[in-house]
Amino acid sequence: MPASTSAGGQTGTPPGSPSSPSFEEALADLERIAQAMESGNLSLEESLSAYKRGVELLKLCQGQLADAEQRVQVLESGTLKDLNSPEA
């Protein structure tokens, strides 16, 4: 099980590195960060740190989703079909 992070979620690992969190881990971290920020219990510095980490995780998730979409298009040979068409 990965080590837990603070509300800021700082792990020192840049997005895209080999030990970056999985999509699911990054999404769970984003949810924890949002909850911590919404609680109103963070100091200004903690809030800024949490926001920065949230932006990093968001970019990581967006990149992973774009990669997954590209891989699906490759698997489908770029010819995605309407499921309701008679050819499907």
XYZ file of C-alpha atoms in Angstrom:
88
model
C 0.000 0.000 0.000
C 1.472 3.417 -0.919
C 2.470 5.788 1.820
C -0.212 8.326 2.624
C 0.399 11.937 1.830
C -0.469 15.143 3.586
C -3.367 17.331 2.467
C -0.951 18.905 0.003
C -0.116 15.460 -1.322
C 3.509 16.373 -1.975
C 5.476 13.284 -2.875
C 8.289 14.922 -4.799
C 7.520 12.805 -7.881
C 7.002 14.831 -11.045
C 3.982 13.904 -13.169
C 4.840 11.494 -15.973
C 7.765 9.884 -14.175
C 7.914 6.074 -13.977
C 6.687 6.088 -10.376
C 3.769 8.464 -11.007
C 0.501 7.394 -9.404
C -2.008 5.404 -11.432
C -5.096 7.191 -12.729
C -7.147 5.749 -9.877
C -4.596 6.794 -7.239
C -4.359 10.308 -8.683
C -8.146 10.640 -8.776
C -8.419 9.462 -5.157
C -5.729 11.994 -4.157
C -7.663 14.737 -5.970
C -10.802 13.795 -4.034
C -8.902 13.907 -0.727
C -7.400 17.281 -1.601
C -10.814 18.697 -2.524
C -12.321 17.451 0.740
C -9.453 18.919 2.778
C -9.767 22.282 1.027
C -13.563 22.324 1.360
C -13.293 21.632 5.090
C -11.800 25.070 5.608
C -9.302 23.695 8.133
C -6.162 24.306 6.037
C -3.928 27.297 6.508
C -3.279 29.580 3.567
C 0.062 27.891 2.840
C -1.469 24.421 3.117
C -4.288 25.492 0.782
C -1.828 26.832 -1.783
C 0.231 23.659 -1.584
C -2.890 21.501 -1.913
C -4.066 23.555 -4.889
C -0.693 23.190 -6.596
C -0.709 19.428 -6.067
C -4.295 19.252 -7.326
C -3.303 20.997 -10.555
C -0.416 18.539 -11.003
C -2.738 15.575 -10.454
C -5.342 17.039 -12.803
C -2.763 17.356 -15.582
C -1.610 13.798 -14.908
C -5.176 12.468 -15.125
C -5.916 14.439 -18.292
C -2.757 13.094 -19.905
C -3.597 9.525 -18.943
C -7.138 9.897 -20.305
C -5.836 11.352 -23.586
C -3.376 8.446 -23.851
C -6.149 5.920 -23.215
C -8.345 7.565 -25.842
C -5.512 7.427 -28.357
C -4.874 3.758 -27.613
C -8.572 2.942 -28.094
C -8.521 4.723 -31.448
C -5.471 2.706 -32.493
C -7.158 -0.528 -31.416
C -10.233 0.419 -33.409
C -8.032 1.391 -36.391
C -9.525 4.866 -36.292
C -12.911 3.595 -37.462
C -15.241 3.841 -34.516
C -18.736 2.730 -35.479
C -22.137 3.772 -34.189
C -23.486 0.947 -32.030
C -26.984 1.509 -33.424
C -25.949 1.065 -37.057
C -26.834 -2.225 -38.789
C -23.145 -2.808 -39.614
C -22.150 -3.039 -35.944
